[in-house]
Amino acid sequence: MSSLKTLVFFATPAHECSYLDDREATTMFVDPRANVDKKLYSQLTALGFRRSGSHYYRPHCEQCNACVPVRLDAREFRPDRSQKRVIKRNADLSFNLVPARFSEGYYALYARYIEERHFDGDMYPPTREQFASFLVDGATESYFLEMRKGELLVGLAVIDALDDGLSAIYTIFEPEENSRSLGTLAVLWQIEEAVRRNLPYVYLGYWIKECRKMSYKTRFRPIEALLDGRWQSLPDDGAEPA
């Protein structure tokens, strides 16, 4: 079994940044041959790594530190007015947590989501192999949160269980249901689930202050950021702590 002391890391060549224009990015990956169990995955997440399929990675850019790992304190969280409205708006939905797996129904939702909302990104066009390698493969304890209106699947959130919390990997939803704010709803559900499991944190991946698509993350409070090697409270204005 691999450990932090025995892990080997690789860095990619510089490539175009997916989030900020006119910047290059470098990504550090854990050796894909490593045997990453739940304990090691939890340790890596606390150090700012994320999972994408079977790959564990974190940004490693020489001239930029805009990608900041963030996590929520689930036990101290209180929804604001906007988040309460999201909960009320979706009172007609049911939730079911199941082990991550491939199904044609899941893939059909994924394909519609990518084709409608990410047709200009590197995940277009969607494929079944892409769905499996991105959302099913890799984790030792990974789940899909089904969000359904009656029998109709309207949203799907990918969630990993860690020793100290839950990791919000990705959320997809029916494009026609955009007004429901299902991405926010999925995070709210995960916060409640972390509390039910007596786990302190929900990890939300990376936050970039200059990236509008990530602004929703700082609407959840209290939120912590991994800065200078330690987790610190992120002020309400999103500035780095003094």
Short mmCIF file of C-alpha atoms in Angstrom, two decimals:
data_model
loop_
_atom_site.label_atom_id
_atom_site.label_comp_id
_atom_site.label_asym_id
_atom_site.label_seq_id
_atom_site.Cartn_x
_atom_site.Cartn_y
_atom_site.Cartn_z
CA MET A 1 0.00 0.00 0.00
CA SER A 2 1.32 3.44 -0.91
CA SER A 3 1.86 6.24 1.63
CA LEU A 4 2.69 9.93 1.49
CA LYS A 5 6.35 9.05 2.08
CA THR A 6 6.53 6.61 -0.84
CA LEU A 7 4.46 8.49 -3.43
CA VAL A 8 6.08 9.62 -6.65
CA PHE A 9 4.76 12.74 -8.42
CA PHE A 10 4.93 13.89 -12.02
CA ALA A 11 4.41 17.36 -13.49
CA THR A 12 2.89 18.01 -16.88
CA PRO A 13 4.46 20.37 -19.41
CA ALA A 14 3.02 23.89 -19.33
CA HIS A 15 -0.32 24.07 -21.14
CA GLU A 16 -3.10 26.58 -21.73
CA CYS A 17 -5.00 27.38 -18.53
CA SER A 18 -8.64 26.25 -18.60
CA TYR A 19 -9.83 29.06 -16.34
CA LEU A 20 -7.79 32.22 -16.88
CA ASP A 21 -7.03 33.69 -20.28
CA ASP A 22 -3.43 34.32 -21.32
CA ARG A 23 -2.00 32.09 -18.63
CA GLU A 24 -0.24 28.76 -18.72
CA ALA A 25 -0.79 25.98 -16.21
CA THR A 26 1.22 23.05 -14.90
CA THR A 27 -0.40 20.13 -13.10
CA MET A 28 1.18 17.77 -10.58
CA PHE A 29 -0.07 14.17 -10.67
CA VAL A 30 0.37 11.26 -8.30
CA ASP A 31 2.05 8.33 -10.05
CA PRO A 32 -0.93 6.40 -11.53
CA ARG A 33 0.72 3.14 -10.46
CA ALA A 34 0.35 4.10 -6.79
CA ASN A 35 -2.16 2.20 -4.66
CA VAL A 36 -4.26 5.01 -3.18
CA ASP A 37 -6.62 3.83 -0.46
CA LYS A 38 -9.18 5.94 1.42
CA LYS A 39 -6.70 7.01 4.11
CA LEU A 40 -4.12 8.20 1.59
CA TYR A 41 -6.79 9.86 -0.56
CA SER A 42 -8.00 11.74 2.52
CA GLN A 43 -4.46 12.89 3.28
CA LEU A 44 -3.94 14.05 -0.30
CA THR A 45 -7.22 15.96 -0.26
CA ALA A 46 -6.20 17.76 2.93
CA LEU A 47 -3.04 18.78 1.06
CA GLY A 48 -5.04 20.29 -1.78
CA PHE A 49 -5.24 17.40 -4.26
CA ARG A 50 -8.35 16.47 -6.24
CA ARG A 51 -9.48 13.29 -7.98
CA SER A 52 -10.43 12.98 -11.64
CA GLY A 53 -11.19 9.36 -12.38
CA SER A 54 -8.11 7.35 -11.42
CA HIS A 55 -5.89 10.45 -11.32
CA TYR A 56 -5.01 12.52 -8.26
CA TYR A 57 -3.72 15.99 -9.05
CA ARG A 58 -3.20 19.58 -7.97
CA PRO A 59 -2.10 22.77 -9.76
CA HIS A 60 1.66 23.34 -9.73
CA CYS A 61 2.16 26.59 -11.64
CA GLU A 62 5.41 28.53 -11.27
CA GLN A 63 4.07 32.04 -11.77
CA CYS A 64 0.50 31.66 -10.50
CA ASN A 65 -1.27 30.52 -7.34
CA ALA A 66 -4.79 31.54 -8.32
CA CYS A 67 -6.25 28.02 -7.78
CA VAL A 68 -7.03 27.84 -4.07
CA PRO A 69 -8.35 24.63 -2.45
CA VAL A 70 -11.47 25.35 -0.36
CA ARG A 71 -13.62 23.40 2.07
CA LEU A 72 -16.72 24.06 4.16
CA ASP A 73 -17.13 23.62 7.88
CA ALA A 74 -20.28 21.49 7.71
CA ARG A 75 -21.14 21.67 11.42
CA GLU A 76 -21.01 25.48 11.51
CA PHE A 77 -22.80 26.07 8.21
CA ARG A 78 -26.09 27.98 8.16
CA PRO A 79 -27.88 28.54 4.84
CA ASP A 80 -28.43 32.13 3.76
CA ARG A 81 -31.68 33.42 2.32
CA SER A 82 -30.78 32.49 -1.26
CA GLN A 83 -29.83 28.95 -0.28
CA LYS A 84 -33.04 28.55 1.70
CA ARG A 85 -34.95 29.52 -1.44
CA VAL A 86 -33.10 26.82 -3.39
CA ILE A 87 -34.16 24.23 -0.82
CA LYS A 88 -37.79 25.42 -0.96
CA ARG A 89 -37.79 25.53 -4.78
CA ASN A 90 -36.77 21.87 -4.90
CA ALA A 91 -39.12 20.50 -2.26
CA ASP A 92 -40.64 18.29 -4.96
CA LEU A 93 -37.40 16.36 -5.52
CA SER A 94 -36.26 13.10 -3.93
CA PHE A 95 -32.68 12.08 -3.23
CA ASN A 96 -31.02 8.69 -3.41
CA LEU A 97 -27.35 7.92 -2.75
CA VAL A 98 -26.02 4.94 -4.72
CA PRO A 99 -22.56 3.51 -5.48
CA ALA A 100 -20.95 5.15 -8.51
CA ARG A 101 -21.51 3.09 -11.65
CA PHE A 102 -22.20 3.43 -15.35
CA SER A 103 -25.74 3.34 -16.69
CA GLU A 104 -27.26 4.50 -19.94
CA GLY A 105 -29.62 6.78 -18.00
CA TYR A 106 -26.76 8.49 -16.20
CA TYR A 107 -24.79 8.83 -19.42
CA ALA A 108 -27.75 10.31 -21.31
CA LEU A 109 -28.06 13.05 -18.68
CA TYR A 110 -24.30 13.64 -18.79
CA ALA A 111 -24.31 13.90 -22.59
CA ARG A 112 -27.14 16.45 -22.60
CA TYR A 113 -25.40 18.48 -19.92
CA ILE A 114 -22.03 18.57 -21.71
CA GLU A 115 -23.58 19.28 -25.11
CA GLU A 116 -25.68 22.14 -23.75
CA ARG A 117 -23.38 23.75 -21.20
CA HIS A 118 -19.82 22.76 -22.10
CA PHE A 119 -19.86 22.53 -25.89
CA ASP A 120 -16.85 24.87 -25.97
CA GLY A 121 -14.80 22.89 -23.44
CA ASP A 122 -12.37 19.99 -23.51
CA MET A 123 -15.07 17.49 -22.46
CA TYR A 124 -16.96 18.01 -25.72
CA PRO A 125 -18.06 15.85 -27.41
CA PRO A 126 -19.12 13.49 -24.60
CA THR A 127 -18.52 9.75 -24.87
CA ARG A 128 -19.38 6.77 -22.71
CA GLU A 129 -15.68 6.07 -22.17
CA GLN A 130 -15.16 9.64 -21.02
CA PHE A 131 -18.07 9.40 -18.57
CA ALA A 132 -16.71 6.19 -17.05
CA SER A 133 -13.08 7.33 -16.83
CA PHE A 134 -14.03 10.72 -15.35
CA LEU A 135 -16.88 9.91 -12.97
CA VAL A 136 -16.82 6.17 -12.22
CA ASP A 137 -13.22 4.92 -12.21
CA GLY A 138 -10.74 5.45 -9.43
CA ALA A 139 -12.15 6.17 -6.00
CA THR A 140 -12.41 3.60 -3.24
CA GLU A 141 -15.67 4.99 -1.85
CA SER A 142 -17.53 7.03 -4.46
CA TYR A 143 -21.25 7.66 -4.81
CA PHE A 144 -23.82 9.19 -7.13
CA LEU A 145 -26.50 11.36 -5.57
CA GLU A 146 -29.61 10.97 -7.69
CA MET A 147 -31.96 13.96 -7.72
CA ARG A 148 -35.32 12.94 -9.12
CA LYS A 149 -38.68 14.53 -9.85
CA GLY A 150 -40.92 11.51 -9.55
CA GLU A 151 -39.12 8.88 -11.64
CA LEU A 152 -37.33 11.45 -13.81
CA LEU A 153 -33.62 11.92 -13.14
CA VAL A 154 -32.95 15.68 -13.20
CA GLY A 155 -29.56 15.84 -11.49
CA LEU A 156 -26.60 13.70 -10.50
CA ALA A 157 -23.81 14.64 -8.10
CA VAL A 158 -20.59 12.65 -7.76
CA ILE A 159 -19.42 12.43 -4.14
CA ASP A 160 -16.37 10.80 -2.56
CA ALA A 161 -16.29 9.78 1.10
CA LEU A 162 -13.12 10.71 3.02
CA ASP A 163 -11.95 10.14 6.56
CA ASP A 164 -12.72 13.76 7.53
CA GLY A 165 -15.51 14.69 5.16
CA LEU A 166 -17.07 14.46 1.72
CA SER A 167 -15.50 15.61 -1.53
CA ALA A 168 -17.83 17.21 -4.07
CA ILE A 169 -16.40 15.92 -7.35
CA TYR A 170 -18.87 17.04 -10.02
CA THR A 171 -22.55 17.78 -10.59
CA ILE A 172 -24.56 17.42 -13.78
CA PHE A 173 -28.20 18.28 -14.35
CA GLU A 174 -30.92 18.48 -16.95
CA PRO A 175 -30.24 21.74 -18.85
CA GLU A 176 -33.97 22.58 -18.89
CA GLU A 177 -33.91 22.53 -15.07
CA ASN A 178 -31.30 25.28 -14.80
CA SER A 179 -33.59 27.48 -12.68
CA ARG A 180 -33.54 24.92 -9.88
CA SER A 181 -29.86 25.68 -9.03
CA LEU A 182 -29.14 21.97 -8.65
CA GLY A 183 -25.41 22.55 -8.24
CA THR A 184 -26.09 24.57 -5.11
CA LEU A 185 -28.70 22.05 -3.97
CA ALA A 186 -26.19 19.20 -4.30
CA VAL A 187 -23.70 21.02 -2.05
CA LEU A 188 -26.43 21.74 0.52
CA TRP A 189 -27.34 18.04 0.56
CA GLN A 190 -23.69 17.07 1.04
CA ILE A 191 -23.36 19.46 3.97
CA GLU A 192 -26.33 17.78 5.66
CA GLU A 193 -24.93 14.34 4.86
CA ALA A 194 -21.54 15.23 6.36
CA VAL A 195 -23.28 16.31 9.56
CA ARG A 196 -25.29 13.05 9.59
CA ARG A 197 -22.04 11.12 9.29
CA ASN A 198 -20.36 13.27 11.96
CA LEU A 199 -17.75 14.46 9.45
CA PRO A 200 -16.44 18.03 9.71
CA TYR A 201 -15.81 19.05 6.10
CA VAL A 202 -17.16 19.22 2.58
CA TYR A 203 -14.34 19.78 0.08
CA LEU A 204 -15.31 21.90 -2.92
CA GLY A 205 -12.14 21.68 -4.99
CA TYR A 206 -10.50 24.83 -6.29
CA TRP A 207 -11.70 28.41 -6.09
CA ILE A 208 -10.31 31.11 -8.37
CA LYS A 209 -11.22 34.65 -7.36
CA GLU A 210 -11.03 35.94 -10.95
CA CYS A 211 -13.24 33.13 -12.31
CA ARG A 212 -16.94 34.03 -12.21
CA LYS A 213 -18.03 30.40 -12.62
CA MET A 214 -16.50 29.62 -9.22
CA SER A 215 -18.01 32.51 -7.29
CA TYR A 216 -20.82 30.30 -5.93
CA LYS A 217 -18.35 28.48 -3.69
CA THR A 218 -17.73 31.48 -1.45
CA ARG A 219 -21.46 31.88 -0.85
CA PHE A 220 -21.22 28.93 1.53
CA ARG A 221 -20.02 30.03 4.96
CA PRO A 222 -17.88 29.39 6.92
CA ILE A 223 -15.40 28.47 4.20
CA GLU A 224 -11.71 27.70 4.60
CA ALA A 225 -8.89 28.02 2.07
CA LEU A 226 -5.55 26.21 1.95
CA LEU A 227 -3.07 29.09 1.93
CA ASP A 228 0.63 28.94 2.72
CA GLY A 229 0.31 25.29 3.65
CA ARG A 230 -2.48 25.61 6.21
CA TRP A 231 -6.26 25.84 6.21
CA GLN A 232 -7.47 29.35 7.07
CA SER A 233 -10.85 31.07 7.19
CA LEU A 234 -11.56 32.95 3.99
CA PRO A 235 -12.95 36.47 4.65
CA ASP A 236 -16.36 37.37 3.25
CA ASP A 237 -14.81 39.53 0.53
CA GLY A 238 -12.77 36.58 -0.75
CA ALA A 239 -9.47 38.30 0.03
CA GLU A 240 -6.61 36.33 1.46
CA PRO A 241 -6.30 36.52 5.26
CA ALA A 242 -3.89 39.16 6.49
#
